[in-house]
PDB file of C-alpha atoms in Angstrom:
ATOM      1  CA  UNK A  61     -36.351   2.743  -8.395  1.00 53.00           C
ATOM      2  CA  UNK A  62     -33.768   1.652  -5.634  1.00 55.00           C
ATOM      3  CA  UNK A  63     -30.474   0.321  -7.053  1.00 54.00           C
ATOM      4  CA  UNK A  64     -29.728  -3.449  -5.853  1.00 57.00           C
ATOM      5  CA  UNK A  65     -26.776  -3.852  -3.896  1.00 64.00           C
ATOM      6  CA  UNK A  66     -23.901  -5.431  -5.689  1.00 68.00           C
ATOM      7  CA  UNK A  67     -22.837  -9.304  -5.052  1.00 81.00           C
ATOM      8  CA  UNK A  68     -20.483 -10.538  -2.760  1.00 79.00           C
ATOM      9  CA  UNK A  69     -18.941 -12.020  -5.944  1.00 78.00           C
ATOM     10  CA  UNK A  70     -18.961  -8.823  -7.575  1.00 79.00           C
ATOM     11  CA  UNK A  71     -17.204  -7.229  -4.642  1.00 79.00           C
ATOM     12  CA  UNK A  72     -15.079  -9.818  -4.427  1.00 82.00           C
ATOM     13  CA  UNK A  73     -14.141  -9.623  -7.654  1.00 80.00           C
ATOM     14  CA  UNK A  74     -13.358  -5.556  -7.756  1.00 81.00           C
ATOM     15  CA  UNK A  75     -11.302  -5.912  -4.421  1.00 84.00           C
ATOM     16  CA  UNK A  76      -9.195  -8.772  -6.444  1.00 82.00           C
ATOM     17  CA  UNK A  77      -9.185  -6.692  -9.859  1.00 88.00           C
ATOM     18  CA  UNK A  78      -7.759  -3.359  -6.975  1.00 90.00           C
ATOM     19  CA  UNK A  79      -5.549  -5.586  -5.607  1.00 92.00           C
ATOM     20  CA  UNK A  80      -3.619  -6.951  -8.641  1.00 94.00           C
ATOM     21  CA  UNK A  81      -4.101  -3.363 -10.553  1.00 95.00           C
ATOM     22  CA  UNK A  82      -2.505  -1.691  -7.186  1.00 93.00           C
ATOM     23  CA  UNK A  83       0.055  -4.570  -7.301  1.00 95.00           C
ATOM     24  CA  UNK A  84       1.015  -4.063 -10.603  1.00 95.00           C
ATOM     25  CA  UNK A  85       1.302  -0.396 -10.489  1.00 94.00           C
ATOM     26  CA  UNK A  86       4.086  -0.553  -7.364  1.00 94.00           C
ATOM     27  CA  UNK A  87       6.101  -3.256  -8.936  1.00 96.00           C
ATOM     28  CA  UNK A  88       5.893  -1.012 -12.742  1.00 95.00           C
ATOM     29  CA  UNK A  89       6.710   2.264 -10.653  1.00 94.00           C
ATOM     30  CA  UNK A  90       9.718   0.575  -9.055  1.00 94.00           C
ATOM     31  CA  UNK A  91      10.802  -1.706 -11.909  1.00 95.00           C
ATOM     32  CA  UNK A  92       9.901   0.180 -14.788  1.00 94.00           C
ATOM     33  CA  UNK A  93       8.000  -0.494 -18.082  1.00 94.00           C
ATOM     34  CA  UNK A  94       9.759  -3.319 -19.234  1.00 94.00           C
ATOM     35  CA  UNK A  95       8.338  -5.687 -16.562  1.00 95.00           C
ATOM     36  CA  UNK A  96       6.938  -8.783 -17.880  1.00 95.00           C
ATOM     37  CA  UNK A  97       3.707 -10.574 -17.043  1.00 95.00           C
ATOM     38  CA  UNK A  98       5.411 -13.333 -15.219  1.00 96.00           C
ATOM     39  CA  UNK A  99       7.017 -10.431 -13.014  1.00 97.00           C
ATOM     40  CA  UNK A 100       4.046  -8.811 -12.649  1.00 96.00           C
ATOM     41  CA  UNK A 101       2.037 -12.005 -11.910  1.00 96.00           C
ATOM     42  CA  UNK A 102       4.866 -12.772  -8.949  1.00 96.00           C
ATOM     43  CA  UNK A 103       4.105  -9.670  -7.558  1.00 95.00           C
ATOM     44  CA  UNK A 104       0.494  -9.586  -7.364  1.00 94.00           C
ATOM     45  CA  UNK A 105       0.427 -13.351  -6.065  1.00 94.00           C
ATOM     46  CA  UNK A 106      -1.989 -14.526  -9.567  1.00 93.00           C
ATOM     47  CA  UNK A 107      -1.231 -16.281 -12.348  1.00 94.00           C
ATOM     48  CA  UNK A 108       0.252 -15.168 -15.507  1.00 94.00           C
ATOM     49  CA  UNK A 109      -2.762 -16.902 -16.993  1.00 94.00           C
ATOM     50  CA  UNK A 110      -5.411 -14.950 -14.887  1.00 93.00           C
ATOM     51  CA  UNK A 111      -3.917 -12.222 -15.810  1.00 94.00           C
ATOM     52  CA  UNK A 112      -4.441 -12.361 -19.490  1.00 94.00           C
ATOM     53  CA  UNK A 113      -7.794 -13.198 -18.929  1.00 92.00           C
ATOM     54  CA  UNK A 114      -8.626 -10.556 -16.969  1.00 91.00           C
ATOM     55  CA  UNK A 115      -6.347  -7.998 -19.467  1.00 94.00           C
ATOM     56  CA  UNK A 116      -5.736  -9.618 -22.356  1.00 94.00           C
ATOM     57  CA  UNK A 117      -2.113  -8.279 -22.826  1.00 95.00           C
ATOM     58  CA  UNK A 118       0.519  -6.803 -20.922  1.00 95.00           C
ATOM     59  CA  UNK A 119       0.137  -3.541 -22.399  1.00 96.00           C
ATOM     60  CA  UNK A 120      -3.433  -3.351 -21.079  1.00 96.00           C
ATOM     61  CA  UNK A 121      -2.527  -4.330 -18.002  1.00 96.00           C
ATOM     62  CA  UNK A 122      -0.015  -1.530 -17.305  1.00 96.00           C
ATOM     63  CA  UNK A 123      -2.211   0.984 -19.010  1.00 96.00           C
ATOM     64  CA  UNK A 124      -5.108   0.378 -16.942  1.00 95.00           C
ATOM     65  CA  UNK A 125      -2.902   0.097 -13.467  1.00 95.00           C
ATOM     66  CA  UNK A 126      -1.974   3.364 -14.251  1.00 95.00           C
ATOM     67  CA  UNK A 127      -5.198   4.716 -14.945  1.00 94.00           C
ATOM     68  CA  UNK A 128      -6.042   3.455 -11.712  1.00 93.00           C
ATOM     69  CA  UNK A 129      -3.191   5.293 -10.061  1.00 91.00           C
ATOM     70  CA  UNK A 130      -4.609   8.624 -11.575  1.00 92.00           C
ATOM     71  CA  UNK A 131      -7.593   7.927 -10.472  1.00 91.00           C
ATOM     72  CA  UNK A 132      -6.361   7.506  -7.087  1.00 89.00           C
ATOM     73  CA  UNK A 133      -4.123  11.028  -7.313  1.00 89.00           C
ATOM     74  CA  UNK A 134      -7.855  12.264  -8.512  1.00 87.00           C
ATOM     75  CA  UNK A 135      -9.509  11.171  -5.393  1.00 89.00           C
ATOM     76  CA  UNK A 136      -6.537  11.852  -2.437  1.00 91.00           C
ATOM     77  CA  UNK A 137      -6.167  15.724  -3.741  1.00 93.00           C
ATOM     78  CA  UNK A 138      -8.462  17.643  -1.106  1.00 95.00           C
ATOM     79  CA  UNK A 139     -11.920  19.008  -2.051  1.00 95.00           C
ATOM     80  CA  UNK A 140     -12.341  22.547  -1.300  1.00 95.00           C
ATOM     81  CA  UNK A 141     -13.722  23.271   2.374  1.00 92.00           C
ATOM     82  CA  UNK A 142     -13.901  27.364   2.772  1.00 92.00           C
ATOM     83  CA  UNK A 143     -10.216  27.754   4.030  1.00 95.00           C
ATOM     84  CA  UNK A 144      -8.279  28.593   0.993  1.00 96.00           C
ATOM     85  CA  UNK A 145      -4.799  28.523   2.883  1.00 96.00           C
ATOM     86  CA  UNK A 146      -5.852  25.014   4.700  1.00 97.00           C
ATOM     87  CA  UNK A 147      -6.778  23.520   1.637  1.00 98.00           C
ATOM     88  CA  UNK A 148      -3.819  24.755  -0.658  1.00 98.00           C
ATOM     89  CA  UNK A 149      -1.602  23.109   2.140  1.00 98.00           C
ATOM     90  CA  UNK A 150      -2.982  20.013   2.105  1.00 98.00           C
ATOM     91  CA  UNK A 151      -3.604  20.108  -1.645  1.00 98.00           C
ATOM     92  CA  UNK A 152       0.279  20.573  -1.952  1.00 98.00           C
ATOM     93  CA  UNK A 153       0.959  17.528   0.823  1.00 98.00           C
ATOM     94  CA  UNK A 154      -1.107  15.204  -1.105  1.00 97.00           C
ATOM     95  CA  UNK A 155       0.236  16.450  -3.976  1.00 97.00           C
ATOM     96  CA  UNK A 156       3.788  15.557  -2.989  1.00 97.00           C
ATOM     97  CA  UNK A 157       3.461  12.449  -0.752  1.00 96.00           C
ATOM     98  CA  UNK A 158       2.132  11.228  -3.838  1.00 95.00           C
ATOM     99  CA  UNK A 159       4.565  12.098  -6.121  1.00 95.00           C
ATOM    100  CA  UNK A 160       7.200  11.153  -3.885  1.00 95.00           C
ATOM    101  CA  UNK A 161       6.784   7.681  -4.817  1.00 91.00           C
ATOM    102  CA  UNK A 162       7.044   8.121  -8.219  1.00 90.00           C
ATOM    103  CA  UNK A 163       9.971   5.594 -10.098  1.00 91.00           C
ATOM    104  CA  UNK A 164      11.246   4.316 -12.757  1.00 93.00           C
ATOM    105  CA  UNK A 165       8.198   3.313 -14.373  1.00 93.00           C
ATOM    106  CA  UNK A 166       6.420   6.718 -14.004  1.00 94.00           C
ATOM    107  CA  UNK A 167       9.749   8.514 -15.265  1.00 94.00           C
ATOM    108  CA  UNK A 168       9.887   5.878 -18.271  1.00 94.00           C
ATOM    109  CA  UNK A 169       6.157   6.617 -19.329  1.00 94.00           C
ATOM    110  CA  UNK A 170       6.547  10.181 -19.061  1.00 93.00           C
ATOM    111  CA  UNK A 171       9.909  10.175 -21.043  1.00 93.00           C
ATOM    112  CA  UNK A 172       9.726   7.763 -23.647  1.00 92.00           C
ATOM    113  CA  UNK A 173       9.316   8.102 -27.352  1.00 91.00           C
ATOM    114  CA  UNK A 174       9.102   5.242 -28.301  1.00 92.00           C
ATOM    115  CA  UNK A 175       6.054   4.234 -25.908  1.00 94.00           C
ATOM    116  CA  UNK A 176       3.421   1.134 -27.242  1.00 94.00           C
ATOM    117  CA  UNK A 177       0.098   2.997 -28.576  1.00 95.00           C
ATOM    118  CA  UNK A 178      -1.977   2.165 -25.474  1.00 95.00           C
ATOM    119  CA  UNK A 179       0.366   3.382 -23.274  1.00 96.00           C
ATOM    120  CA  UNK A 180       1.042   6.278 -25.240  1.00 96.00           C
ATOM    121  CA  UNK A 181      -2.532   6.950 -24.946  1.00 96.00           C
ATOM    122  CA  UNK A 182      -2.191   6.375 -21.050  1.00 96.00           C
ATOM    123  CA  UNK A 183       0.128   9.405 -20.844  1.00 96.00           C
ATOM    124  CA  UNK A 184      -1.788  11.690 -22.817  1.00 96.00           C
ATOM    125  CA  UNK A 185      -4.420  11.352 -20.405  1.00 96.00           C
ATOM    126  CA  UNK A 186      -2.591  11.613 -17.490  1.00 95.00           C
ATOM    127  CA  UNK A 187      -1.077  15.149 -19.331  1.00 96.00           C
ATOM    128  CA  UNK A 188      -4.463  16.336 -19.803  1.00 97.00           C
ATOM    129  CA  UNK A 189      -5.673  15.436 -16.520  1.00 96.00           C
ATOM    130  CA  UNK A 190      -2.602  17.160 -14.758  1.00 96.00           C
ATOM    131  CA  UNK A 191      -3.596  20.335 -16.646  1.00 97.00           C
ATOM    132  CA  UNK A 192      -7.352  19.878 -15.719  1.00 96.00           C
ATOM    133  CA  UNK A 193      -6.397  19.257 -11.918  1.00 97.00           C
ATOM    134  CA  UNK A 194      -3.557  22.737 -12.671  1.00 97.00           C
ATOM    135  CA  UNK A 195      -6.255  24.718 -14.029  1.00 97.00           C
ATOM    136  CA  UNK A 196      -9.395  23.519 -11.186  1.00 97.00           C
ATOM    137  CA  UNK A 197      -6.932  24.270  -8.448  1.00 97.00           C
ATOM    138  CA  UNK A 198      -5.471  28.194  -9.875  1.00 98.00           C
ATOM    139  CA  UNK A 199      -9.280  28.620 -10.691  1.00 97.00           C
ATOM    140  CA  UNK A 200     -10.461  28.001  -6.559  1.00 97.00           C
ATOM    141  CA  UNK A 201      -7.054  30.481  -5.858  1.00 97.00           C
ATOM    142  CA  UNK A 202      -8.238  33.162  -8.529  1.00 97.00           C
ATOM    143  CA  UNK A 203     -12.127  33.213  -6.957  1.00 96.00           C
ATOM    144  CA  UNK A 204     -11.108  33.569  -3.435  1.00 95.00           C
ATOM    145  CA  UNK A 205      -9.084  36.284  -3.611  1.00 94.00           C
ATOM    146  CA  UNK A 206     -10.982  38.200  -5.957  1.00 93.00           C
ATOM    147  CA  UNK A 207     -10.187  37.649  -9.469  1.00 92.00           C
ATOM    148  CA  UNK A 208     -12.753  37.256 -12.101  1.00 91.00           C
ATOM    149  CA  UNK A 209     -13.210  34.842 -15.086  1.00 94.00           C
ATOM    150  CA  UNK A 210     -10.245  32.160 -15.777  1.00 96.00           C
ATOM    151  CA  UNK A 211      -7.252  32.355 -13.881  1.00 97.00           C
ATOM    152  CA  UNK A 212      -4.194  33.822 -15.498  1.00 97.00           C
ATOM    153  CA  UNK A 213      -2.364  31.435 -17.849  1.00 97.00           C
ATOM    154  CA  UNK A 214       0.641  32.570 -15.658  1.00 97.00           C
ATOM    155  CA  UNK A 215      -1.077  31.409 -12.552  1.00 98.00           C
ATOM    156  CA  UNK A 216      -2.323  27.542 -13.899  1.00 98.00           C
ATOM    157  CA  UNK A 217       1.377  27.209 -14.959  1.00 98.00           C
ATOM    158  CA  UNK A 218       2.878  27.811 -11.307  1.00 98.00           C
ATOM    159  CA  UNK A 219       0.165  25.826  -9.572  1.00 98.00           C
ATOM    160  CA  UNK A 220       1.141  22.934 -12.051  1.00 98.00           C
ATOM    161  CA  UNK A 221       4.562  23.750 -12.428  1.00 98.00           C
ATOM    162  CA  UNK A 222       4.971  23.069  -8.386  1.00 98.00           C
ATOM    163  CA  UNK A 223       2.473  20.200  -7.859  1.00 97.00           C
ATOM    164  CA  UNK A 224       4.393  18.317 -10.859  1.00 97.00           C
ATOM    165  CA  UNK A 225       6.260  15.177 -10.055  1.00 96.00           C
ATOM    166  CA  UNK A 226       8.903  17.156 -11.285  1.00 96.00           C
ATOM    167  CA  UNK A 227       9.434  19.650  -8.997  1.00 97.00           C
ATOM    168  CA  UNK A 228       8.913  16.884  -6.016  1.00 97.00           C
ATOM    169  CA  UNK A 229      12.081  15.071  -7.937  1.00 95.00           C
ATOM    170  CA  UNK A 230      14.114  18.189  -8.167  1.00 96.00           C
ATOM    171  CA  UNK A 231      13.518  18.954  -4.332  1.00 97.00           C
ATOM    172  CA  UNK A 232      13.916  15.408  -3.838  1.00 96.00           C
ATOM    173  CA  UNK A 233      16.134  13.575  -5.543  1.00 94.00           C
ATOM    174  CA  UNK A 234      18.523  16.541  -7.013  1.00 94.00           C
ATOM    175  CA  UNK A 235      18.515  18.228  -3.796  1.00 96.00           C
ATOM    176  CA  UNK A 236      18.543  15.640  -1.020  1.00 97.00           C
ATOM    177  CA  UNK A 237      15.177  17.121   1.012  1.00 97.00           C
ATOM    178  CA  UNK A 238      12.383  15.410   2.072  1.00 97.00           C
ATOM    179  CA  UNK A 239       8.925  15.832  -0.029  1.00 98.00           C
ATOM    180  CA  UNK A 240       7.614  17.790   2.936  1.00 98.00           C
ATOM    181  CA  UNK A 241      10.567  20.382   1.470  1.00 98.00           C
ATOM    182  CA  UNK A 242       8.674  20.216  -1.688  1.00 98.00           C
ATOM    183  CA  UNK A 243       5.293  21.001  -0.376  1.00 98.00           C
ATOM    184  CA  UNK A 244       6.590  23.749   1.567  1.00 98.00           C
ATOM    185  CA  UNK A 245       7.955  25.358  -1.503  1.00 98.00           C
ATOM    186  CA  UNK A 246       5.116  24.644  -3.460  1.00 98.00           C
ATOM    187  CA  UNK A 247       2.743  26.605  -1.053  1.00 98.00           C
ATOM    188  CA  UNK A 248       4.923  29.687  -0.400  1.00 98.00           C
ATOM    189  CA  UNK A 249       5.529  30.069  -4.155  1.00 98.00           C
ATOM    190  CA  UNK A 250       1.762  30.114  -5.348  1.00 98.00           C
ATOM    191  CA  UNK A 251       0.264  31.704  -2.199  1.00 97.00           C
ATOM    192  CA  UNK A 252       3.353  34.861  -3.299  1.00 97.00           C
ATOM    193  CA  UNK A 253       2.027  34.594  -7.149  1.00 97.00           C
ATOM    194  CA  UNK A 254      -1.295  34.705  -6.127  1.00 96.00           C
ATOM    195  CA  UNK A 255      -0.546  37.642  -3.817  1.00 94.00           C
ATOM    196  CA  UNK A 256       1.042  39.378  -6.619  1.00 95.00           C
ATOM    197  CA  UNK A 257      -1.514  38.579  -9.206  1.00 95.00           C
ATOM    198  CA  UNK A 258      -4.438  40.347  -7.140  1.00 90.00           C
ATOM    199  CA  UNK A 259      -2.413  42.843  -6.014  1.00 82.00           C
TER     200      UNK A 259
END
């Protein structure tokens, strides 16, 4: 059985739902978590109104933009092509272009305590997803040069210890570089554990 082809409404309708989801992520990452729906409804050019339609609360809203953002990060991270050094680079330039425009609103939902329950939720998943994204990548490392099984504990912790937003931050903001800095240091530091590993 062939699928139909979606509706022009229906595509219409996910490019507007991207566009105020992508909207509202930018203005959260740069304004933080406090924004209000008026806020958020001036920056994605819709109504306060349509927005609670289409979300039914602000909470939702900001959860689901940033589901959308990891979703994104999920999709821009390189799939693996044969070259293991090639694809560790660009793994580690997505990695950090992307995490380079992390603000506020990121630091605030990684930080907080005192989060609302769906966007506590929101940041458990992103947690578990970083570790799932940690462990896929050390796993591709481990294969191709030789290991068997799992990789090392010791060798999922560097690879997401320096693809963290994080380390990006530390390179970046502490230390005044340029996220290409970041993904330089990233590289060199798993490509030596992985040396030493299958030594």
């Amino acid at each position: 059985m062939v699928a139909s082809p979606r509706s022009l409404a229906d595509a219409k309708r996910q490019a507007g739902m991207d566009h105020v989801l992508g909207a509202a992520r930018k203005f959260v990452m740069a304004n933080g978590l406090d924004a209000t729906m008026d806020e958020i409804a001036d920056a994605s050019g819709v109504s306060r109104r349509t927005l609670f339609r289409l979300f039914g609360s602000r909470d939702h809203l900001i959860a689901s933009a940033f589901v959308a953002g990891m979703d994104f990060y999920g999709h821009e991270l390189p799939a693996y092509d044969g070259d293991i050094n090639a694809w560790l680079r660009q793994t580690c330039d997505s990695a950090h272009r992307m995490n380079a425009a992390s603000g506020p609103g990121f630091w605030e939902l990684t930080s907080r305590t005192n989060l609302p329950a769906e966007l506590e939720s929101t940041e458990r998943m992103r947690r578990r997803r970083f570790r799932r994204t940690a462990n896929d990548v050390a796993l591709v490392l481990w294969a191709n040069n030789g290991g068997q099984g799992d990789p090392p504990g010791e060798l999922v912790a560097a690879v997401g210890a320096h693809l963290s937003p994080h380390f990006t931050a530390a390179v970046v903001t502490d230390l005044g570089q340029r996220w290409q800095v970041a993904s330089r240091l990233a590289y060199d530091a798993i490509v030596a554990l992985v040396q030493t590993l299958t030594a």
